[in-house]
Amino acid sequence: MARRAQRRILPGYGLSLGMTWLYLGLLVLIPLCGLFLKTFTLTWEQFWATVAAPRALAAYRLTFGASFVAASVNAVFGLLVAWVLVRYRFPGKGLVDALVDLPFALPTAVAGLTLTSLYSSNGWYGRYLEAAGIKVAFSSLGVAVALTFIGLPFVVRTVQPVLEDIDADVEEAAATLGATPWQTFTRVIFPSILPALLSGFALALARAIGEYGSVVFISGNMPMRTEIAPLLIITRLEQYDYAGATAIAIVMLVASFVMLLAINLLQRWSYRRLETRPG
């Protein structure tokens, strides 16, 4: 009887689990193992000289710094876009909703060329910005702009369904009890959407750290100034330094994993705090 009780209602558990492990093994585990095995061909001194070279350190700073800035900007304005799409009805709402997904569909190289032409010294935006002393194209600011462009949908599409699930009665009850609109947002709505906002931030950050196509044109690719880490990896590969390229990739991989782990722990803490909140 106990054995019969342990039988699963839905069939195919063993087959689906096996296919899952096979799929993840072929696409994720084996390539990552190959990455580490290639790096292990270096001695510790060679590995450290590669990953701690001044050019590599400058590329790390630009990549992670610009990615963090872009994800932070998207967290603020992505929340605003999601709020407008959920809470208001206005002409062209469907068009705005579709435009959010454009960075998903647009090839990254096309996005990079478009942004470069717009923000260059003779572009539509760039001519006025440079007249005001703000250089975007071929600078670290241009890298942040490109990473902001490709990361926006992650925040909007993560926060939007959570906002739709929040019952308007909660806001009306807060208003009835005397809360101001700001108090209603900060004490009622924001704690509910904070875990989703952190998820969107993490996704945008992860996407930005590995981005290459949209950044390679607008950055200018100047070593020690506007060179991102993915481009440095490509440069190593073009020089047939495969072990050096994998060493830099390992540093990027470990740093990204640590950052995402920290964000996930913060997200889990937010969920627990939300569940234990009175009321």
C-alpha positions as a Markdown table, in Angstrom:
| # | Residue | x | y | z |
|---|---|---|---|---|
| 1 | Met | 0.0 | 0.0 | 0.0 |
| 2 | Ala | 2.8 | 2.4 | 0.9 |
| 3 | Arg | 4.6 | 1.7 | -2.4 |
| 4 | Arg | 1.3 | 2.3 | -4.3 |
| 5 | Ala | 0.8 | 5.5 | -2.4 |
| 6 | Gln | 4.3 | 6.8 | -3.5 |
| 7 | Arg | 3.4 | 6.4 | -7.2 |
| 8 | Arg | 3.1 | 9.8 | -8.9 |
| 9 | Ile | -0.1 | 10.8 | -10.5 |
| 10 | Leu | 1.5 | 12.3 | -13.6 |
| 11 | Pro | 3.6 | 9.9 | -15.7 |
| 12 | Gly | 7.0 | 10.7 | -17.2 |
| 13 | Tyr | 8.9 | 11.9 | -14.2 |
| 14 | Gly | 12.0 | 9.7 | -14.8 |
| 15 | Leu | 12.1 | 10.5 | -18.6 |
| 16 | Ser | 11.6 | 14.3 | -18.1 |
| 17 | Leu | 14.2 | 14.5 | -15.3 |
| 18 | Gly | 16.7 | 12.5 | -17.5 |
| 19 | Met | 16.1 | 14.8 | -20.5 |
| 20 | Thr | 16.5 | 17.8 | -18.2 |
| 21 | Trp | 19.9 | 16.6 | -17.0 |
| 22 | Leu | 21.0 | 15.7 | -20.5 |
| 23 | Tyr | 20.0 | 19.1 | -21.9 |
| 24 | Leu | 21.7 | 21.0 | -19.1 |
| 25 | Gly | 24.7 | 18.8 | -19.3 |
| 26 | Leu | 25.2 | 19.3 | -23.0 |
| 27 | Leu | 24.5 | 23.1 | -23.0 |
| 28 | Val | 25.8 | 24.2 | -19.7 |
| 29 | Leu | 27.9 | 21.8 | -17.7 |
| 30 | Ile | 30.2 | 20.4 | -20.4 |
| 31 | Pro | 31.0 | 23.9 | -21.9 |
| 32 | Leu | 31.7 | 25.2 | -18.4 |
| 33 | Cys | 33.9 | 22.2 | -17.6 |
| 34 | Gly | 35.8 | 22.8 | -20.9 |
| 35 | Leu | 36.3 | 26.4 | -19.8 |
| 36 | Phe | 37.9 | 25.5 | -16.5 |
| 37 | Leu | 40.0 | 22.6 | -18.0 |
| 38 | Lys | 41.5 | 25.0 | -20.6 |
| 39 | Thr | 42.3 | 27.5 | -17.9 |
| 40 | Phe | 44.0 | 24.8 | -15.9 |
| 41 | Thr | 46.7 | 24.5 | -18.6 |
| 42 | Leu | 48.1 | 27.8 | -17.2 |
| 43 | Thr | 50.3 | 27.8 | -14.2 |
| 44 | Trp | 49.2 | 29.9 | -11.2 |
| 45 | Glu | 51.8 | 32.6 | -12.1 |
| 46 | Gln | 50.6 | 32.8 | -15.7 |
| 47 | Phe | 46.9 | 32.8 | -14.6 |
| 48 | Trp | 47.5 | 35.7 | -12.2 |
| 49 | Ala | 49.6 | 37.7 | -14.7 |
| 50 | Thr | 46.7 | 37.4 | -17.2 |
| 51 | Val | 43.7 | 38.2 | -15.0 |
| 52 | Ala | 45.5 | 40.9 | -12.9 |
| 53 | Ala | 47.1 | 42.7 | -15.8 |
| 54 | Pro | 46.3 | 46.5 | -15.8 |
| 55 | Arg | 44.4 | 46.2 | -19.1 |
| 56 | Ala | 42.3 | 43.4 | -17.7 |
| 57 | Leu | 41.6 | 45.3 | -14.4 |
| 58 | Ala | 40.5 | 48.3 | -16.4 |
| 59 | Ala | 38.2 | 46.1 | -18.5 |
| 60 | Tyr | 36.6 | 44.6 | -15.3 |
| 61 | Arg | 36.0 | 48.0 | -13.8 |
| 62 | Leu | 34.3 | 49.3 | -16.9 |
| 63 | Thr | 32.2 | 46.2 | -17.5 |
| 64 | Phe | 30.9 | 45.7 | -14.0 |
| 65 | Gly | 30.7 | 49.5 | -13.2 |
| 66 | Ala | 28.7 | 50.3 | -16.4 |
| 67 | Ser | 26.5 | 47.2 | -15.9 |
| 68 | Phe | 25.7 | 48.2 | -12.3 |
| 69 | Val | 24.8 | 51.7 | -13.4 |
| 70 | Ala | 22.7 | 50.5 | -16.3 |
| 71 | Ala | 20.8 | 48.0 | -14.1 |
| 72 | Ser | 20.2 | 50.6 | -11.5 |
| 73 | Val | 18.8 | 53.1 | -14.0 |
| 74 | Asn | 16.6 | 50.4 | -15.4 |
| 75 | Ala | 15.4 | 49.5 | -11.9 |
| 76 | Val | 14.1 | 53.0 | -11.5 |
| 77 | Phe | 12.8 | 53.8 | -15.0 |
| 78 | Gly | 11.7 | 50.2 | -15.7 |
| 79 | Leu | 9.5 | 50.4 | -12.6 |
| 80 | Leu | 8.1 | 53.7 | -13.8 |
| 81 | Val | 7.3 | 52.2 | -17.3 |
| 82 | Ala | 5.7 | 49.1 | -15.7 |
| 83 | Trp | 3.6 | 51.4 | -13.4 |
| 84 | Val | 2.3 | 53.5 | -16.3 |
| 85 | Leu | 1.5 | 50.4 | -18.4 |
| 86 | Val | -0.5 | 48.8 | -15.5 |
| 87 | Arg | -2.2 | 51.7 | -13.9 |
| 88 | Tyr | -3.2 | 54.0 | -16.7 |
| 89 | Arg | -5.1 | 53.9 | -20.0 |
| 90 | Phe | -3.9 | 56.2 | -22.7 |
| 91 | Pro | -3.8 | 56.3 | -26.5 |
| 92 | Gly | -0.9 | 54.3 | -27.9 |
| 93 | Lys | -0.6 | 52.1 | -24.9 |
| 94 | Gly | -0.3 | 49.0 | -27.0 |
| 95 | Leu | 2.5 | 50.6 | -29.0 |
| 96 | Val | 4.4 | 51.5 | -25.8 |
| 97 | Asp | 4.0 | 48.0 | -24.5 |
| 98 | Ala | 5.4 | 46.6 | -27.8 |
| 99 | Leu | 8.3 | 49.0 | -27.8 |
| 100 | Val | 9.5 | 47.6 | -24.4 |
| 101 | Asp | 10.2 | 44.3 | -26.1 |
| 102 | Leu | 12.1 | 45.9 | -29.0 |
| 103 | Pro | 15.6 | 45.4 | -27.4 |
| 104 | Phe | 14.7 | 41.7 | -27.1 |
| 105 | Ala | 14.0 | 41.4 | -30.8 |
| 106 | Leu | 16.5 | 43.8 | -32.3 |
| 107 | Pro | 19.9 | 42.3 | -33.1 |
| 108 | Thr | 22.5 | 43.7 | -30.7 |
| 109 | Ala | 24.8 | 44.7 | -33.5 |
| 110 | Val | 22.0 | 46.7 | -35.1 |
| 111 | Ala | 21.3 | 48.3 | -31.7 |
| 112 | Gly | 25.0 | 49.2 | -31.3 |
| 113 | Leu | 25.2 | 50.8 | -34.8 |
| 114 | Thr | 21.9 | 52.8 | -34.2 |
| 115 | Leu | 23.1 | 54.1 | -30.8 |
| 116 | Thr | 26.5 | 55.0 | -32.2 |
| 117 | Ser | 24.9 | 57.0 | -35.0 |
| 118 | Leu | 22.5 | 58.8 | -32.7 |
| 119 | Tyr | 25.2 | 59.7 | -30.0 |
| 120 | Ser | 28.1 | 60.5 | -32.3 |
| 121 | Ser | 29.3 | 64.1 | -32.7 |
| 122 | Asn | 27.1 | 64.5 | -35.8 |
| 123 | Gly | 24.2 | 62.4 | -34.6 |
| 124 | Trp | 20.7 | 63.5 | -33.6 |
| 125 | Tyr | 21.4 | 63.5 | -29.9 |
| 126 | Gly | 25.2 | 63.6 | -29.9 |
| 127 | Arg | 25.6 | 67.0 | -31.6 |
| 128 | Tyr | 23.6 | 68.7 | -28.8 |
| 129 | Leu | 25.1 | 66.7 | -26.0 |
| 130 | Glu | 28.7 | 67.4 | -27.2 |
| 131 | Ala | 27.9 | 71.1 | -27.5 |
| 132 | Ala | 26.9 | 70.9 | -23.8 |
| 133 | Gly | 30.2 | 69.2 | -23.0 |
| 134 | Ile | 28.8 | 65.7 | -22.6 |
| 135 | Lys | 30.5 | 63.0 | -24.8 |
| 136 | Val | 28.5 | 59.8 | -25.1 |
| 137 | Ala | 29.8 | 57.9 | -28.1 |
| 138 | Phe | 33.3 | 56.4 | -27.7 |
| 139 | Ser | 33.2 | 56.9 | -23.9 |
| 140 | Ser | 32.3 | 54.9 | -20.8 |
| 141 | Leu | 29.0 | 56.8 | -20.8 |
| 142 | Gly | 28.2 | 55.3 | -24.1 |
| 143 | Val | 28.8 | 51.8 | -22.8 |
| 144 | Ala | 26.3 | 52.5 | -20.0 |
| 145 | Val | 23.8 | 53.8 | -22.5 |
| 146 | Ala | 24.0 | 50.7 | -24.6 |
| 147 | Leu | 23.7 | 48.4 | -21.6 |
| 148 | Thr | 20.7 | 50.4 | -20.3 |
| 149 | Phe | 19.0 | 49.9 | -23.7 |
| 150 | Ile | 19.4 | 46.2 | -23.7 |
| 151 | Gly | 18.4 | 45.7 | -20.1 |
| 152 | Leu | 15.1 | 47.6 | -19.9 |
| 153 | Pro | 12.7 | 44.8 | -20.8 |
| 154 | Phe | 14.0 | 42.6 | -18.0 |
| 155 | Val | 12.8 | 45.0 | -15.3 |
| 156 | Val | 9.6 | 45.9 | -17.0 |
| 157 | Arg | 8.5 | 42.4 | -17.8 |
| 158 | Thr | 9.4 | 41.1 | -14.3 |
| 159 | Val | 7.6 | 43.9 | -12.3 |
| 160 | Gln | 4.6 | 44.3 | -14.6 |
| 161 | Pro | 2.7 | 41.0 | -13.7 |
| 162 | Val | 3.3 | 41.6 | -10.0 |
| 163 | Leu | 1.8 | 45.1 | -10.2 |
| 164 | Glu | -1.2 | 43.7 | -12.1 |
| 165 | Asp | -1.8 | 41.2 | -9.3 |
| 166 | Ile | -1.9 | 43.9 | -6.6 |
| 167 | Asp | -5.5 | 44.5 | -5.7 |
| 168 | Ala | -6.6 | 48.1 | -6.0 |
| 169 | Asp | -8.7 | 47.6 | -2.8 |
| 170 | Val | -5.4 | 47.6 | -0.8 |
| 171 | Glu | -4.6 | 51.1 | -2.0 |
| 172 | Glu | -8.2 | 52.3 | -1.4 |
| 173 | Ala | -8.0 | 50.9 | 2.1 |
| 174 | Ala | -4.8 | 52.7 | 2.8 |
| 175 | Ala | -6.2 | 55.9 | 1.5 |
| 176 | Thr | -9.3 | 55.4 | 3.7 |
| 177 | Leu | -7.1 | 55.0 | 6.7 |
| 178 | Gly | -5.5 | 58.3 | 6.0 |
| 179 | Ala | -2.3 | 57.3 | 4.2 |
| 180 | Thr | -0.9 | 59.8 | 1.7 |
| 181 | Pro | -0.1 | 58.6 | -1.9 |
| 182 | Trp | 3.6 | 58.5 | -1.1 |
| 183 | Gln | 2.9 | 56.5 | 2.1 |
| 184 | Thr | 0.7 | 54.1 | 0.2 |
| 185 | Phe | 3.4 | 53.5 | -2.4 |
| 186 | Thr | 6.4 | 53.2 | 0.0 |
| 187 | Arg | 4.6 | 51.1 | 2.7 |
| 188 | Val | 2.0 | 49.1 | 0.8 |
| 189 | Ile | 3.0 | 48.7 | -2.9 |
| 190 | Phe | 6.8 | 48.9 | -2.9 |
| 191 | Pro | 7.4 | 46.1 | -0.3 |
| 192 | Ser | 5.1 | 43.8 | -2.5 |
| 193 | Ile | 7.0 | 44.5 | -5.7 |
| 194 | Leu | 10.5 | 44.6 | -4.2 |
| 195 | Pro | 11.3 | 40.9 | -4.8 |
| 196 | Ala | 10.3 | 41.2 | -8.4 |
| 197 | Leu | 12.2 | 44.4 | -8.8 |
| 198 | Leu | 15.3 | 42.7 | -7.4 |
| 199 | Ser | 14.8 | 39.8 | -9.9 |
| 200 | Gly | 14.6 | 42.3 | -12.8 |
| 201 | Phe | 17.7 | 44.1 | -11.6 |
| 202 | Ala | 19.6 | 40.8 | -11.4 |
| 203 | Leu | 18.5 | 39.8 | -14.9 |
| 204 | Ala | 19.4 | 43.2 | -16.3 |
| 205 | Leu | 22.8 | 43.1 | -14.6 |
| 206 | Ala | 23.6 | 39.5 | -15.8 |
| 207 | Arg | 22.6 | 40.5 | -19.3 |
| 208 | Ala | 24.7 | 43.6 | -19.3 |
| 209 | Ile | 27.8 | 41.9 | -17.9 |
| 210 | Gly | 27.9 | 39.5 | -20.9 |
| 211 | Glu | 26.8 | 42.0 | -23.5 |
| 212 | Tyr | 29.1 | 42.5 | -26.6 |
| 213 | Gly | 27.3 | 43.4 | -29.8 |
| 214 | Ser | 25.6 | 46.6 | -28.7 |
| 215 | Val | 28.7 | 47.9 | -26.9 |
| 216 | Val | 31.5 | 47.1 | -29.3 |
| 217 | Phe | 30.6 | 50.0 | -31.7 |
| 218 | Ile | 29.7 | 52.8 | -29.2 |
| 219 | Ser | 32.5 | 52.1 | -26.8 |
| 220 | Gly | 35.4 | 52.8 | -29.3 |
| 221 | Asn | 37.3 | 49.9 | -27.9 |
| 222 | Met | 40.2 | 51.9 | -26.5 |
| 223 | Pro | 42.4 | 49.7 | -24.2 |
| 224 | Met | 42.5 | 51.0 | -20.5 |
| 225 | Arg | 39.7 | 53.5 | -21.3 |
| 226 | Thr | 36.6 | 52.1 | -23.1 |
| 227 | Glu | 37.5 | 48.4 | -23.6 |
| 228 | Ile | 35.0 | 46.0 | -22.0 |
| 229 | Ala | 35.9 | 42.5 | -20.8 |
| 230 | Pro | 34.1 | 40.5 | -23.5 |
| 231 | Leu | 36.0 | 42.5 | -26.1 |
| 232 | Leu | 39.3 | 41.7 | -24.3 |
| 233 | Ile | 38.3 | 38.0 | -24.4 |
| 234 | Ile | 37.7 | 38.3 | -28.2 |
| 235 | Thr | 41.1 | 40.0 | -28.6 |
| 236 | Arg | 42.8 | 37.2 | -26.8 |
| 237 | Leu | 41.1 | 34.6 | -29.0 |
| 238 | Glu | 42.2 | 36.5 | -32.1 |
| 239 | Gln | 45.8 | 36.3 | -30.8 |
| 240 | Tyr | 45.4 | 32.5 | -30.4 |
| 241 | Asp | 45.8 | 32.9 | -26.6 |
| 242 | Tyr | 42.9 | 30.6 | -25.8 |
| 243 | Ala | 44.0 | 29.9 | -22.2 |
| 244 | Gly | 44.3 | 33.6 | -21.5 |
| 245 | Ala | 40.8 | 34.2 | -22.9 |
| 246 | Thr | 39.4 | 31.4 | -20.7 |
| 247 | Ala | 41.2 | 32.8 | -17.7 |
| 248 | Ile | 39.5 | 36.2 | -18.1 |
| 249 | Ala | 36.2 | 34.4 | -18.7 |
| 250 | Ile | 36.6 | 32.5 | -15.5 |
| 251 | Val | 37.0 | 35.7 | -13.5 |
| 252 | Met | 33.9 | 37.2 | -15.2 |
| 253 | Leu | 32.0 | 34.0 | -14.5 |
| 254 | Val | 32.9 | 33.8 | -10.8 |
| 255 | Ala | 32.3 | 37.5 | -10.2 |
| 256 | Ser | 28.9 | 37.3 | -11.9 |
| 257 | Phe | 28.0 | 34.2 | -9.9 |
| 258 | Val | 28.9 | 35.9 | -6.6 |
| 259 | Met | 26.9 | 39.1 | -7.5 |
| 260 | Leu | 23.8 | 37.1 | -8.6 |
| 261 | Leu | 24.0 | 34.9 | -5.5 |
| 262 | Ala | 24.1 | 38.0 | -3.3 |
| 263 | Ile | 21.1 | 39.5 | -5.1 |
| 264 | Asn | 19.2 | 36.2 | -4.9 |
| 265 | Leu | 19.8 | 36.0 | -1.1 |
| 266 | Leu | 18.6 | 39.6 | -0.8 |
| 267 | Gln | 15.5 | 38.7 | -2.9 |
| 268 | Arg | 14.8 | 35.7 | -0.6 |
| 269 | Trp | 15.1 | 37.9 | 2.5 |
| 270 | Ser | 12.6 | 40.3 | 0.9 |
| 271 | Tyr | 10.1 | 37.4 | 0.3 |
| 272 | Arg | 10.4 | 36.2 | 3.9 |
| 273 | Arg | 10.0 | 39.7 | 5.2 |
| 274 | Leu | 6.9 | 40.2 | 3.0 |
| 275 | Glu | 5.4 | 36.9 | 4.1 |
| 276 | Thr | 5.9 | 37.6 | 7.8 |
| 277 | Arg | 4.7 | 41.2 | 7.6 |
| 278 | Pro | 1.6 | 41.7 | 9.7 |
| 279 | Gly | -1.7 | 42.3 | 7.8 |
